[in-house]
């Protein structure tokens, strides 16, 4: 795991955007695994800036999102399809056929999950997967105790996650309990992962993910077994790590050819 500590969330997102832009420049037909949540919002706006000002071409890229709420249409403002459209896709030249998000309205959830896995395979697998981190250690919507080799499937959220998501819904709405998420096994097959986490509220779980034991109770800890993960965190989220000095030393001494900035 490469742990990069930046000053704040903005710098974290800017580095993640540079990394994604680098992948797309090198491989214009890259397959991107994308995440939602508050964390990557600035990464998307930075990528849109790079698209506009540096003419980064997304027209050949394919995308697969991590997750979606069961029962929400893409028109619902809390749906991840809506989020992606608003924050990213509508600003780019990218055809809807290249965009994949689990179908929250599917009449046959298991079949649509299998189709999702098949589509990822057909496109040659994910080149780079962006991840956020739930305060309980979830990635995508793989809540604690998820099988570490799971595939895309329906999951029931924890009460804590339901509460955390409540702000995205109006007071009279019921927050969905069920979601479709890429599995942990699916995520682990991405050729590269970029984990973004910042702010004090993530400090404890970041330490567990990076330096704790690998356990299904902290699903993100499985990333310790992934061959190519960059964990981009800010100073506030790094506070509970034991090897901060070493991570900073490594980044400072990183060979030029391995750098994104
Ligand atoms: C949500 C999403 C995750 C996200 C995480 C953290 O429940 N399903 O993909 O990474 O929680 O959210 P945030 O970035 O808002 O802290």
Tab-separated table of C-alpha atoms and ligand atoms in Angstrom:
chain	number	residue	atom	x	y	z
A	1	UNK	CA	0.000	0.000	0.000
A	2	UNK	CA	1.237	3.449	-0.811
A	3	UNK	CA	0.008	5.984	1.728
A	4	UNK	CA	0.142	9.605	0.595
A	5	UNK	CA	-0.577	12.324	3.131
A	6	UNK	CA	-1.693	15.700	1.764
A	7	UNK	CA	-2.603	18.900	3.603
A	8	UNK	CA	-6.372	18.792	3.077
A	9	UNK	CA	-9.204	17.210	1.146
A	10	UNK	CA	-8.775	19.541	-1.792
A	11	UNK	CA	-5.160	18.428	-2.296
A	12	UNK	CA	-6.215	14.771	-1.928
A	13	UNK	CA	-8.821	15.171	-4.673
A	14	UNK	CA	-6.443	17.056	-6.905
A	15	UNK	CA	-3.873	14.235	-6.715
A	16	UNK	CA	-6.554	11.597	-7.380
A	17	UNK	CA	-7.722	13.586	-10.426
A	18	UNK	CA	-4.139	13.785	-11.743
A	19	UNK	CA	-3.768	10.040	-11.326
A	20	UNK	CA	-7.022	9.325	-13.213
A	21	UNK	CA	-6.094	11.840	-15.911
A	22	UNK	CA	-2.704	10.114	-16.240
A	23	UNK	CA	-4.372	6.725	-16.727
A	24	UNK	CA	-6.724	8.128	-19.395
A	25	UNK	CA	-3.890	9.886	-21.227
A	26	UNK	CA	-1.892	6.685	-21.311
A	27	UNK	CA	-4.867	4.512	-22.262
A	28	UNK	CA	-7.665	6.518	-23.932
A	29	UNK	CA	-9.980	3.474	-23.815
A	30	UNK	CA	-9.406	2.954	-20.083
A	31	UNK	CA	-12.068	1.382	-17.878
A	32	UNK	CA	-12.669	3.540	-14.814
A	33	UNK	CA	-14.305	2.310	-11.622
A	34	UNK	CA	-16.042	5.266	-9.993
A	35	UNK	CA	-17.290	6.095	-6.514
A	36	UNK	CA	-19.818	8.506	-5.045
A	37	UNK	CA	-20.206	10.144	-1.632
A	38	UNK	CA	-18.994	13.531	-0.464
A	39	UNK	CA	-15.330	12.526	-0.616
A	40	UNK	CA	-14.689	12.418	-4.404
A	41	UNK	CA	-16.808	15.466	-5.306
A	42	UNK	CA	-13.786	17.741	-5.717
A	43	UNK	CA	-11.989	15.038	-7.687
A	44	UNK	CA	-14.800	15.140	-10.246
A	45	UNK	CA	-14.774	18.926	-10.491
A	46	UNK	CA	-11.003	18.845	-10.953
A	47	UNK	CA	-11.354	16.212	-13.695
A	48	UNK	CA	-13.947	18.392	-15.417
A	49	UNK	CA	-11.478	21.291	-15.238
A	50	UNK	CA	-8.744	19.112	-16.751
A	51	UNK	CA	-11.197	18.009	-19.467
A	52	UNK	CA	-11.994	21.656	-20.314
A	53	UNK	CA	-8.639	23.307	-19.910
A	54	UNK	CA	-6.237	20.530	-20.815
A	55	UNK	CA	-8.524	18.829	-23.352
A	56	UNK	CA	-8.471	15.433	-21.670
A	57	UNK	CA	-10.508	13.135	-23.903
A	58	UNK	CA	-13.063	10.894	-22.149
A	59	UNK	CA	-14.842	9.886	-25.363
A	60	UNK	CA	-13.347	6.373	-25.418
A	61	UNK	CA	-13.460	5.712	-21.686
A	62	UNK	CA	-15.856	3.182	-20.128
A	63	UNK	CA	-17.053	3.621	-16.550
A	64	UNK	CA	-18.472	1.309	-13.903
A	65	UNK	CA	-19.832	2.728	-10.679
A	66	UNK	CA	-19.520	0.904	-7.399
A	67	UNK	CA	-23.073	0.992	-6.139
A	68	UNK	CA	-26.678	2.198	-6.231
A	69	UNK	CA	-29.729	2.215	-3.946
A	70	UNK	CA	-32.391	-0.399	-4.635
A	71	UNK	CA	-35.680	1.262	-5.533
A	72	UNK	CA	-34.328	4.649	-6.630
A	73	UNK	CA	-34.696	5.836	-10.189
A	74	UNK	CA	-31.794	7.692	-11.815
A	75	UNK	CA	-33.992	10.803	-11.599
A	76	UNK	CA	-34.059	10.719	-7.792
A	77	UNK	CA	-31.594	13.341	-6.501
A	78	UNK	CA	-30.235	10.898	-3.886
A	79	UNK	CA	-29.518	8.188	-6.468
A	80	UNK	CA	-25.913	7.630	-7.427
A	81	UNK	CA	-26.886	7.753	-11.109
A	82	UNK	CA	-28.126	11.309	-10.511
A	83	UNK	CA	-24.994	12.206	-8.560
A	84	UNK	CA	-22.726	10.962	-11.354
A	85	UNK	CA	-24.705	12.772	-14.023
A	86	UNK	CA	-24.686	16.047	-12.123
A	87	UNK	CA	-21.122	16.033	-10.860
A	88	UNK	CA	-19.348	14.437	-13.778
A	89	UNK	CA	-20.920	12.933	-16.872
A	90	UNK	CA	-23.063	15.845	-18.036
A	91	UNK	CA	-19.953	18.021	-18.191
A	92	UNK	CA	-18.073	15.634	-20.506
A	93	UNK	CA	-18.317	14.288	-23.985
A	94	UNK	CA	-19.128	10.663	-23.090
A	95	UNK	CA	-21.956	8.556	-24.500
A	96	UNK	CA	-24.496	6.934	-22.118
A	97	UNK	CA	-23.553	3.544	-23.630
A	98	UNK	CA	-20.127	3.860	-22.003
A	99	UNK	CA	-21.549	4.517	-18.551
A	100	UNK	CA	-22.479	1.648	-16.225
A	101	UNK	CA	-24.222	2.051	-12.868
A	102	UNK	CA	-26.034	-0.806	-11.071
A	103	UNK	CA	-29.749	-0.644	-11.890
A	104	UNK	CA	-31.649	0.292	-8.724
A	105	UNK	CA	-34.967	-0.389	-10.449
A	106	UNK	CA	-34.126	-3.840	-11.783
A	107	UNK	CA	-36.984	-6.340	-11.611
A	108	UNK	CA	-34.469	-9.163	-11.326
A	109	UNK	CA	-31.651	-8.008	-9.071
A	110	UNK	CA	-29.544	-11.222	-9.086
A	111	UNK	CA	-29.615	-11.369	-12.908
A	112	UNK	CA	-28.701	-7.699	-13.260
A	113	UNK	CA	-25.806	-8.191	-10.813
A	114	UNK	CA	-24.516	-11.101	-12.916
A	115	UNK	CA	-24.868	-8.942	-16.043
A	116	UNK	CA	-22.861	-6.185	-14.335
A	117	UNK	CA	-20.023	-8.595	-13.588
A	118	UNK	CA	-20.174	-9.880	-17.156
A	119	UNK	CA	-20.023	-6.342	-18.569
A	120	UNK	CA	-16.908	-5.570	-16.501
A	121	UNK	CA	-15.283	-8.764	-17.824
A	122	UNK	CA	-16.302	-8.001	-21.420
A	123	UNK	CA	-14.616	-4.610	-21.187
A	124	UNK	CA	-11.385	-6.239	-20.065
A	125	UNK	CA	-11.650	-5.429	-16.349
A	126	UNK	CA	-11.261	-2.171	-14.463
A	127	UNK	CA	-7.991	-0.268	-14.951
A	128	UNK	CA	-8.376	2.014	-11.972
A	129	UNK	CA	-10.980	1.891	-9.223
A	130	UNK	CA	-11.708	4.988	-7.131
A	131	UNK	CA	-12.849	4.214	-3.591
A	132	UNK	CA	-14.175	6.171	-0.646
A	133	UNK	CA	-14.212	4.876	2.906
A	134	UNK	CA	-17.228	4.490	5.181
A	135	UNK	CA	-16.544	5.288	8.842
A	136	UNK	CA	-17.305	1.613	9.551
A	137	UNK	CA	-14.702	0.512	7.009
A	138	UNK	CA	-17.036	-0.190	4.100
A	139	UNK	CA	-15.969	0.124	0.482
A	140	UNK	CA	-18.684	0.517	-2.129
A	141	UNK	CA	-21.560	-0.639	0.060
A	142	UNK	CA	-19.760	-3.722	1.337
A	143	UNK	CA	-20.657	-3.353	4.978
A	144	UNK	CA	-18.715	-5.000	7.838
A	145	UNK	CA	-18.908	-8.812	7.660
A	146	UNK	CA	-19.222	-8.794	3.846
A	147	UNK	CA	-17.523	-11.765	2.249
A	148	UNK	CA	-14.031	-10.690	1.261
A	149	UNK	CA	-14.469	-12.502	-2.061
A	150	UNK	CA	-17.997	-11.251	-2.787
A	151	UNK	CA	-19.223	-10.254	-6.240
A	152	UNK	CA	-21.815	-7.651	-7.295
A	153	UNK	CA	-24.981	-8.327	-5.294
A	154	UNK	CA	-27.702	-6.878	-3.103
A	155	UNK	CA	-26.687	-5.816	0.408
A	156	UNK	CA	-28.540	-4.559	3.454
A	157	UNK	CA	-27.051	-1.408	4.933
A	158	UNK	CA	-26.112	-1.067	8.575
A	159	UNK	CA	-28.269	1.289	10.637
A	160	UNK	CA	-25.250	3.569	10.958
A	161	UNK	CA	-24.964	3.904	7.168
A	162	UNK	CA	-28.727	4.454	6.831
A	163	UNK	CA	-28.408	7.314	9.333
A	164	UNK	CA	-25.321	8.720	7.590
A	165	UNK	CA	-27.248	8.785	4.299
A	166	UNK	CA	-30.401	10.344	5.712
A	167	UNK	CA	-29.314	13.887	4.841
A	168	UNK	CA	-29.572	13.060	1.128
A	169	UNK	CA	-33.308	12.359	1.469
A	170	UNK	CA	-36.235	14.592	2.369
A	171	UNK	CA	-37.619	14.152	5.922
A	172	UNK	CA	-40.781	12.345	4.747
A	173	UNK	CA	-38.845	9.776	2.690
A	174	UNK	CA	-37.689	6.385	3.930
A	175	UNK	CA	-33.945	5.929	3.436
A	176	UNK	CA	-33.395	2.744	1.407
A	177	UNK	CA	-32.130	-0.230	3.385
A	178	UNK	CA	-30.989	-2.136	0.333
A	179	UNK	CA	-28.340	-1.411	-2.240
A	180	UNK	CA	-26.575	-3.092	-5.112
A	181	UNK	CA	-22.812	-2.982	-4.779
A	182	UNK	CA	-19.805	-4.315	-6.581
A	183	UNK	CA	-18.376	-7.065	-4.404
A	184	UNK	CA	-15.066	-6.947	-2.590
A	185	UNK	CA	-13.770	-9.669	-4.938
A	186	UNK	CA	-14.844	-7.505	-7.891
A	187	UNK	CA	-13.037	-4.457	-6.485
A	188	UNK	CA	-9.905	-6.499	-5.772
A	189	UNK	CA	-9.664	-7.449	-9.461
A	190	UNK	CA	-9.201	-3.827	-10.534
A	191	UNK	CA	-5.649	-3.377	-11.764
A	192	UNK	CA	-5.172	-0.334	-9.564
A	193	UNK	CA	-7.127	1.209	-6.677
A	194	UNK	CA	-7.172	4.770	-5.404
A	195	UNK	CA	-8.619	5.145	-1.932
A	196	UNK	CA	-9.587	8.687	-0.904
A	197	UNK	CA	-10.335	9.601	2.717
A	198	UNK	CA	-10.013	12.875	4.551
A	199	UNK	CA	-11.169	14.631	7.686
A	200	UNK	CA	-10.901	13.756	11.347
A	201	UNK	CA	-13.943	11.460	11.276
A	202	UNK	CA	-12.000	9.021	9.074
A	203	UNK	CA	-8.795	8.901	11.182
A	204	UNK	CA	-9.688	5.838	13.201
A	205	UNK	CA	-10.923	3.743	10.300
A	206	UNK	CA	-7.958	4.782	8.126
A	207	UNK	CA	-5.598	3.404	10.790
A	208	UNK	CA	-7.575	0.154	10.917
A	209	UNK	CA	-7.600	-0.164	7.133
A	210	UNK	CA	-3.882	0.510	6.670
A	211	UNK	CA	-2.269	-0.860	9.816
A	212	UNK	CA	-4.850	-3.149	11.390
A	213	UNK	CA	-5.438	-6.829	10.740
A	214	UNK	CA	-7.175	-7.899	7.525
A	215	UNK	CA	-10.714	-8.653	8.579
A	216	UNK	CA	-14.227	-8.718	7.129
A	217	UNK	CA	-15.202	-6.434	10.016
A	218	UNK	CA	-13.204	-3.669	8.274
A	219	UNK	CA	-13.830	-4.545	4.601
A	220	UNK	CA	-11.331	-1.917	3.357
A	221	UNK	CA	-8.513	-3.747	5.174
A	222	UNK	CA	-8.541	-6.313	2.336
A	223	UNK	CA	-6.799	-3.645	0.233
A	224	UNK	CA	-3.595	-4.617	2.066
A	225	UNK	CA	-3.621	-7.654	-0.231
A	226	UNK	CA	-4.030	-5.619	-3.425
A	227	UNK	CA	-0.827	-5.226	-5.451
A	228	UNK	CA	-1.378	-1.579	-6.422
A	229	UNK	CA	-3.256	0.735	-4.091
A	230	UNK	CA	-2.678	4.405	-3.456
A	231	UNK	CA	-4.310	5.582	-0.220
A	232	UNK	CA	-4.646	9.363	-0.402
A	233	UNK	CA	-5.509	10.952	2.936
A	234	UNK	CA	-5.146	14.346	4.563
A	235	UNK	CA	-3.291	15.203	7.769
A	236	UNK	CA	-6.466	15.007	9.876
A	237	UNK	CA	-7.231	11.482	8.635
A	238	UNK	CA	-3.622	10.383	9.153
A	239	UNK	CA	-3.424	11.199	12.885
A	240	UNK	CA	-3.934	7.656	14.166
A	241	UNK	CA	-1.377	5.996	11.879
A	242	UNK	CA	1.794	4.655	13.488
A	243	UNK	CA	4.090	4.935	10.468
A	244	UNK	CA	3.278	8.502	9.349
A	245	UNK	CA	6.969	9.481	9.190
A	246	UNK	CA	7.768	6.521	6.976
A	247	UNK	CA	4.869	7.212	4.576
A	248	UNK	CA	6.035	10.823	4.254
A	249	UNK	CA	9.640	9.741	3.720
A	250	UNK	CA	8.572	7.310	0.987
A	251	UNK	CA	6.533	9.957	-0.837
A	252	UNK	CA	9.300	12.530	-0.617
A	253	UNK	CA	11.771	10.054	-2.097
A	254	UNK	CA	9.476	8.682	-4.763
A	255	UNK	CA	11.252	8.355	-8.106
A	256	UNK	CA	10.282	11.057	-10.605
A	257	UNK	CA	8.942	8.525	-13.117
A	258	UNK	CA	6.441	7.196	-10.575
A	259	UNK	CA	4.977	10.599	-9.773
A	260	UNK	CA	1.651	12.077	-10.848
A	261	UNK	CA	2.523	15.589	-9.665
B	1	LIG	C1	-21.236	5.676	1.012
B	1	LIG	C2	-20.829	5.063	-0.355
B	1	LIG	C3	-19.359	4.771	-0.439
B	1	LIG	C4	-18.631	5.970	0.118
B	1	LIG	C5	-18.844	6.049	1.595
B	1	LIG	C6	-18.242	7.280	2.249
B	1	LIG	O1	-22.138	4.948	1.746
B	1	LIG	N1	-21.553	3.903	-0.764
B	1	LIG	O2	-18.986	4.481	-1.777
B	1	LIG	O3	-17.264	5.854	-0.130
B	1	LIG	O4	-20.196	5.888	1.945
B	1	LIG	O5	-19.030	8.402	2.034
B	1	LIG	P1	-18.447	9.874	2.129
B	1	LIG	O6	-17.492	10.025	1.011
B	1	LIG	O7	-19.665	10.753	1.956
B	1	LIG	O8	-17.807	9.995	3.457
